[in-house]
GROMACS .gro file of C-alpha atoms in nm:
model
  270
    1UNK     CA    1   0.000   0.000   0.000
    2UNK     CA    2   0.287   0.235   0.077
    3UNK     CA    3   0.438   0.174  -0.265
    4UNK     CA    4   0.103   0.247  -0.427
    5UNK     CA    5   0.076   0.578  -0.242
    6UNK     CA    6   0.425   0.684  -0.344
    7UNK     CA    7   0.376   0.596  -0.709
    8UNK     CA    8   0.049   0.789  -0.728
    9UNK     CA    9   0.208   1.096  -0.567
   10UNK     CA   10   0.520   1.095  -0.783
   11UNK     CA   11   0.360   1.209  -1.115
   12UNK     CA   12   0.207   1.514  -0.945
   13UNK     CA   13   0.543   1.609  -0.794
   14UNK     CA   14   0.717   1.562  -1.127
   15UNK     CA   15   0.450   1.770  -1.296
   16UNK     CA   16   0.516   2.056  -1.055
   17UNK     CA   17   0.891   2.025  -1.108
   18UNK     CA   18   0.846   2.050  -1.484
   19UNK     CA   19   0.655   2.376  -1.439
   20UNK     CA   20   0.910   2.522  -1.201
   21UNK     CA   21   1.060   2.841  -1.354
   22UNK     CA   22   1.429   2.894  -1.422
   23UNK     CA   23   1.633   3.044  -1.139
   24UNK     CA   24   1.623   3.422  -1.171
   25UNK     CA   25   1.961   3.596  -1.169
   26UNK     CA   26   1.866   3.949  -1.274
   27UNK     CA   27   1.766   3.911  -1.640
   28UNK     CA   28   1.439   3.844  -1.827
   29UNK     CA   29   1.229   3.937  -1.524
   30UNK     CA   30   0.893   3.953  -1.703
   31UNK     CA   31   0.934   3.603  -1.844
   32UNK     CA   32   1.047   3.469  -1.507
   33UNK     CA   33   0.766   3.646  -1.319
   34UNK     CA   34   0.504   3.498  -1.549
   35UNK     CA   35   0.642   3.148  -1.491
   36UNK     CA   36   0.663   3.204  -1.114
   37UNK     CA   37   0.299   3.313  -1.089
   38UNK     CA   38   0.187   3.007  -1.282
   39UNK     CA   39   0.403   2.784  -1.063
   40UNK     CA   40   0.266   2.938  -0.740
   41UNK     CA   41  -0.086   2.889  -0.876
   42UNK     CA   42  -0.015   2.519  -0.930
   43UNK     CA   43   0.120   2.500  -0.576
   44UNK     CA   44  -0.202   2.673  -0.455
   45UNK     CA   45  -0.022   2.952  -0.270
   46UNK     CA   46  -0.041   3.240  -0.521
   47UNK     CA   47  -0.325   3.395  -0.319
   48UNK     CA   48  -0.070   3.494  -0.053
   49UNK     CA   49   0.063   3.769  -0.283
   50UNK     CA   50  -0.265   3.961  -0.265
   51UNK     CA   51  -0.409   3.850   0.071
   52UNK     CA   52  -0.399   4.074   0.374
   53UNK     CA   53  -0.194   3.955   0.669
   54UNK     CA   54  -0.456   3.827   0.923
   55UNK     CA   55  -0.227   3.930   1.206
   56UNK     CA   56  -0.303   4.290   1.115
   57UNK     CA   57  -0.679   4.242   1.138
   58UNK     CA   58  -0.849   4.377   1.452
   59UNK     CA   59  -1.035   4.089   1.626
   60UNK     CA   60  -1.173   4.281   1.926
   61UNK     CA   61  -1.529   4.314   1.793
   62UNK     CA   62  -1.549   3.965   1.637
   63UNK     CA   63  -1.807   3.716   1.756
   64UNK     CA   64  -1.693   3.377   1.882
   65UNK     CA   65  -1.787   3.216   1.547
   66UNK     CA   66  -1.603   3.485   1.347
   67UNK     CA   67  -1.301   3.445   1.571
   68UNK     CA   68  -1.287   3.068   1.509
   69UNK     CA   69  -1.305   3.127   1.132
   70UNK     CA   70  -1.040   3.395   1.156
   71UNK     CA   71  -0.805   3.169   1.350
   72UNK     CA   72  -0.844   2.892   1.090
   73UNK     CA   73  -0.780   3.144   0.815
   74UNK     CA   74  -0.474   3.280   1.001
   75UNK     CA   75  -0.332   2.930   1.045
   76UNK     CA   76  -0.375   2.855   0.673
   77UNK     CA   77  -0.228   3.193   0.579
   78UNK     CA   78   0.077   3.136   0.799
   79UNK     CA   79   0.140   2.792   0.651
   80UNK     CA   80   0.089   2.900   0.286
   81UNK     CA   81   0.285   3.220   0.338
   82UNK     CA   82   0.589   3.024   0.452
   83UNK     CA   83   0.558   2.784   0.157
   84UNK     CA   84   0.512   3.073  -0.090
   85UNK     CA   85   0.819   3.251   0.042
   86UNK     CA   86   1.030   2.936   0.017
   87UNK     CA   87   0.906   2.861  -0.336
   88UNK     CA   88   1.007   3.215  -0.430
   89UNK     CA   89   1.352   3.180  -0.280
   90UNK     CA   90   1.410   2.848  -0.456
   91UNK     CA   91   1.342   3.023  -0.788
   92UNK     CA   92   1.626   3.273  -0.732
   93UNK     CA   93   1.997   3.245  -0.804
   94UNK     CA   94   2.222   3.176  -0.504
   95UNK     CA   95   2.332   3.539  -0.488
   96UNK     CA   96   1.975   3.676  -0.491
   97UNK     CA   97   1.862   3.400  -0.254
   98UNK     CA   98   2.115   3.512   0.007
   99UNK     CA   99   2.008   3.874  -0.023
  100UNK     CA  100   1.628   3.834  -0.029
  101UNK     CA  101   1.612   3.559   0.234
  102UNK     CA  102   1.785   3.788   0.486
  103UNK     CA  103   1.614   4.111   0.379
  104UNK     CA  104   1.245   4.020   0.341
  105UNK     CA  105   1.046   3.807   0.585
  106UNK     CA  106   0.732   3.772   0.371
  107UNK     CA  107   0.656   3.652   0.018
  108UNK     CA  108   0.448   3.962  -0.062
  109UNK     CA  109   0.725   4.206   0.034
  110UNK     CA  110   0.978   4.003  -0.160
  111UNK     CA  111   0.754   4.002  -0.469
  112UNK     CA  112   0.699   4.379  -0.452
  113UNK     CA  113   1.072   4.443  -0.406
  114UNK     CA  114   1.159   4.227  -0.709
  115UNK     CA  115   0.895   4.405  -0.919
  116UNK     CA  116   1.013   4.752  -0.818
  117UNK     CA  117   1.376   4.674  -0.894
  118UNK     CA  118   1.367   4.459  -1.206
  119UNK     CA  119   1.042   4.565  -1.374
  120UNK     CA  120   1.155   4.929  -1.348
  121UNK     CA  121   1.505   4.840  -1.467
  122UNK     CA  122   1.374   4.666  -1.781
  123UNK     CA  123   1.143   4.959  -1.858
  124UNK     CA  124   1.436   5.199  -1.811
  125UNK     CA  125   1.654   4.988  -2.036
  126UNK     CA  126   1.392   4.995  -2.313
  127UNK     CA  127   1.354   5.372  -2.272
  128UNK     CA  128   1.726   5.445  -2.305
  129UNK     CA  129   1.799   5.173  -2.560
  130UNK     CA  130   1.522   5.295  -2.794
  131UNK     CA  131   1.745   5.556  -2.971
  132UNK     CA  132   2.004   5.283  -3.031
  133UNK     CA  133   1.759   5.074  -3.231
  134UNK     CA  134   1.572   5.364  -3.394
  135UNK     CA  135   1.879   5.539  -3.537
  136UNK     CA  136   1.915   5.504  -3.916
  137UNK     CA  137   2.224   5.578  -4.122
  138UNK     CA  138   2.225   5.836  -4.398
  139UNK     CA  139   2.393   5.811  -4.739
  140UNK     CA  140   2.504   6.174  -4.706
  141UNK     CA  141   2.723   6.121  -4.399
  142UNK     CA  142   3.031   5.906  -4.351
  143UNK     CA  143   2.943   5.558  -4.223
  144UNK     CA  144   3.241   5.570  -3.986
  145UNK     CA  145   3.125   5.906  -3.841
  146UNK     CA  146   2.771   5.770  -3.795
  147UNK     CA  147   2.911   5.460  -3.624
  148UNK     CA  148   3.095   5.684  -3.376
  149UNK     CA  149   2.762   5.863  -3.310
  150UNK     CA  150   2.606   5.526  -3.241
  151UNK     CA  151   2.883   5.448  -2.995
  152UNK     CA  152   2.817   5.776  -2.814
  153UNK     CA  153   2.453   5.671  -2.766
  154UNK     CA  154   2.573   5.335  -2.628
  155UNK     CA  155   2.805   5.510  -2.380
  156UNK     CA  156   2.516   5.732  -2.262
  157UNK     CA  157   2.303   5.423  -2.202
  158UNK     CA  158   2.585   5.250  -2.012
  159UNK     CA  159   2.637   5.564  -1.802
  160UNK     CA  160   2.278   5.520  -1.679
  161UNK     CA  161   2.384   5.190  -1.526
  162UNK     CA  162   2.233   4.977  -1.803
  163UNK     CA  163   2.445   4.692  -1.936
  164UNK     CA  164   2.477   4.648  -2.313
  165UNK     CA  165   2.719   4.372  -2.404
  166UNK     CA  166   2.971   4.410  -2.687
  167UNK     CA  167   2.806   4.151  -2.912
  168UNK     CA  168   2.481   4.349  -2.902
  169UNK     CA  169   2.671   4.664  -3.002
  170UNK     CA  170   2.843   4.485  -3.292
  171UNK     CA  171   2.510   4.344  -3.415
  172UNK     CA  172   2.338   4.685  -3.391
  173UNK     CA  173   2.610   4.852  -3.601
  174UNK     CA  174   2.609   4.579  -3.868
  175UNK     CA  175   2.227   4.588  -3.890
  176UNK     CA  176   2.230   4.964  -3.952
  177UNK     CA  177   2.473   4.966  -4.244
  178UNK     CA  178   2.346   5.131  -4.562
  179UNK     CA  179   2.197   4.941  -4.857
  180UNK     CA  180   2.501   5.041  -5.060
  181UNK     CA  181   2.708   4.838  -4.810
  182UNK     CA  182   2.488   4.530  -4.846
  183UNK     CA  183   2.755   4.292  -4.980
  184UNK     CA  184   3.005   4.405  -4.718
  185UNK     CA  185   2.732   4.368  -4.452
  186UNK     CA  186   2.674   4.005  -4.554
  187UNK     CA  187   3.043   3.931  -4.504
  188UNK     CA  188   3.034   4.089  -4.158
  189UNK     CA  189   2.729   3.889  -4.052
  190UNK     CA  190   2.926   3.566  -4.097
  191UNK     CA  191   3.194   3.703  -3.863
  192UNK     CA  192   2.987   3.903  -3.613
  193UNK     CA  193   3.029   3.651  -3.329
  194UNK     CA  194   3.407   3.681  -3.361
  195UNK     CA  195   3.421   4.060  -3.400
  196UNK     CA  196   3.489   4.308  -3.121
  197UNK     CA  197   3.398   4.675  -3.149
  198UNK     CA  198   3.764   4.760  -3.216
  199UNK     CA  199   3.786   4.499  -3.495
  200UNK     CA  200   3.460   4.616  -3.649
  201UNK     CA  201   3.557   4.983  -3.644
  202UNK     CA  202   3.891   4.901  -3.808
  203UNK     CA  203   3.717   4.708  -4.087
  204UNK     CA  204   3.466   4.988  -4.142
  205UNK     CA  205   3.746   5.243  -4.168
  206UNK     CA  206   3.938   5.030  -4.420
  207UNK     CA  207   3.624   4.965  -4.625
  208UNK     CA  208   3.537   5.337  -4.625
  209UNK     CA  209   3.890   5.417  -4.745
  210UNK     CA  210   3.868   5.151  -5.019
  211UNK     CA  211   3.540   5.299  -5.138
  212UNK     CA  212   3.678   5.653  -5.126
  213UNK     CA  213   3.981   5.547  -5.330
  214UNK     CA  214   3.759   5.362  -5.581
  215UNK     CA  215   3.553   5.676  -5.637
  216UNK     CA  216   3.866   5.884  -5.676
  217UNK     CA  217   4.016   5.640  -5.929
  218UNK     CA  218   3.688   5.614  -6.117
  219UNK     CA  219   3.656   5.992  -6.139
  220UNK     CA  220   4.018   6.017  -6.259
  221UNK     CA  221   3.963   5.740  -6.519
  222UNK     CA  222   3.643   5.902  -6.645
  223UNK     CA  223   3.812   6.241  -6.670
  224UNK     CA  224   4.112   6.093  -6.853
  225UNK     CA  225   3.885   5.899  -7.085
  226UNK     CA  226   3.682   6.212  -7.158
  227UNK     CA  227   3.995   6.418  -7.233
  228UNK     CA  228   4.138   6.142  -7.450
  229UNK     CA  229   3.811   6.114  -7.645
  230UNK     CA  230   3.803   6.489  -7.697
  231UNK     CA  231   4.160   6.486  -7.826
  232UNK     CA  232   4.077   6.208  -8.071
  233UNK     CA  233   3.771   6.390  -8.190
  234UNK     CA  234   3.983   6.696  -8.246
  235UNK     CA  235   4.225   6.488  -8.452
  236UNK     CA  236   3.945   6.318  -8.645
  237UNK     CA  237   4.032   5.982  -8.489
  238UNK     CA  238   3.740   5.793  -8.336
  239UNK     CA  239   3.948   5.515  -8.178
  240UNK     CA  240   3.805   5.388  -7.852
  241UNK     CA  241   4.034   5.352  -7.550
  242UNK     CA  242   3.940   5.147  -7.241
  243UNK     CA  243   4.076   5.234  -6.899
  244UNK     CA  244   4.086   5.004  -6.594
  245UNK     CA  245   3.952   5.132  -6.263
  246UNK     CA  246   4.070   4.994  -5.928
  247UNK     CA  247   3.756   4.781  -5.912
  248UNK     CA  248   3.827   4.641  -6.261
  249UNK     CA  249   4.177   4.545  -6.155
  250UNK     CA  250   4.043   4.324  -5.873
  251UNK     CA  251   3.990   3.955  -5.951
  252UNK     CA  252   3.655   3.892  -6.115
  253UNK     CA  253   3.369   3.827  -5.869
  254UNK     CA  254   3.540   3.984  -5.569
  255UNK     CA  255   3.341   4.236  -5.366
  256UNK     CA  256   3.489   4.502  -5.143
  257UNK     CA  257   3.468   4.284  -4.833
  258UNK     CA  258   3.677   4.013  -5.002
  259UNK     CA  259   3.924   4.270  -5.129
  260UNK     CA  260   3.948   4.414  -4.780
  261UNK     CA  261   4.025   4.070  -4.637
  262UNK     CA  262   4.303   4.032  -4.895
  263UNK     CA  263   4.437   4.368  -4.781
  264UNK     CA  264   4.422   4.264  -4.415
  265UNK     CA  265   4.592   3.933  -4.488
  266UNK     CA  266   4.891   4.110  -4.646
  267UNK     CA  267   4.934   4.330  -4.336
  268UNK     CA  268   4.830   4.090  -4.063
  269UNK     CA  269   4.483   4.034  -3.918
  270UNK     CA  270   4.323   4.307  -3.702
   0.00000   0.00000   0.00000
């Protein structure tokens, strides 16, 4: 009979374990909070978060019957409150467990404290991070200069005590590159997990210089071609002369990102 009782109780316990939320360490509070509330509901103690402490209720004017009911309610509240608090603590990281277990003696106070700290922090992060994701690059301004502006926004956000890791910064910069940088952007996407901000900025500067030099060479070639054609027309000679630009001199099929990698390989990787 004992074995039968244990086997029938085990699935319920396992079911509760499967619904237990991840241990909260300071990130993704809203997701964690939603899982915690569902878990506490399954454990039938979620009501403690909204119930009034019966110890604070005045019992002087209660009838004998009301007093008996109140005492039963108070005993249930005390038992469920302790369970709720412990369930909460077991859903926290060791560091947060140590802090909240010594600081708050009730589940309701602990819940309010977590909400005030982490719900507010996430809202603040969204508020300050919004310009980072809304900023768009312009074709009329240097990409490198605009990237520095983006970095200034990041530093302002960090100065507010909000953490933005380097990989997020790298991804944000790559995502905002202009359409005219599309091929170069594709090359960066394959390397974004390996890139640091310093590496990325160096590559952007080299690519910008390559593009600037290409435009300069193309303008020079077009001007030379135009002058040569005019001279031939003046001499009555219609011979056509082809001039190579820097982009023509690159191996066929290579884009600027590939050419830049060739350049980096000759001078050592950044």
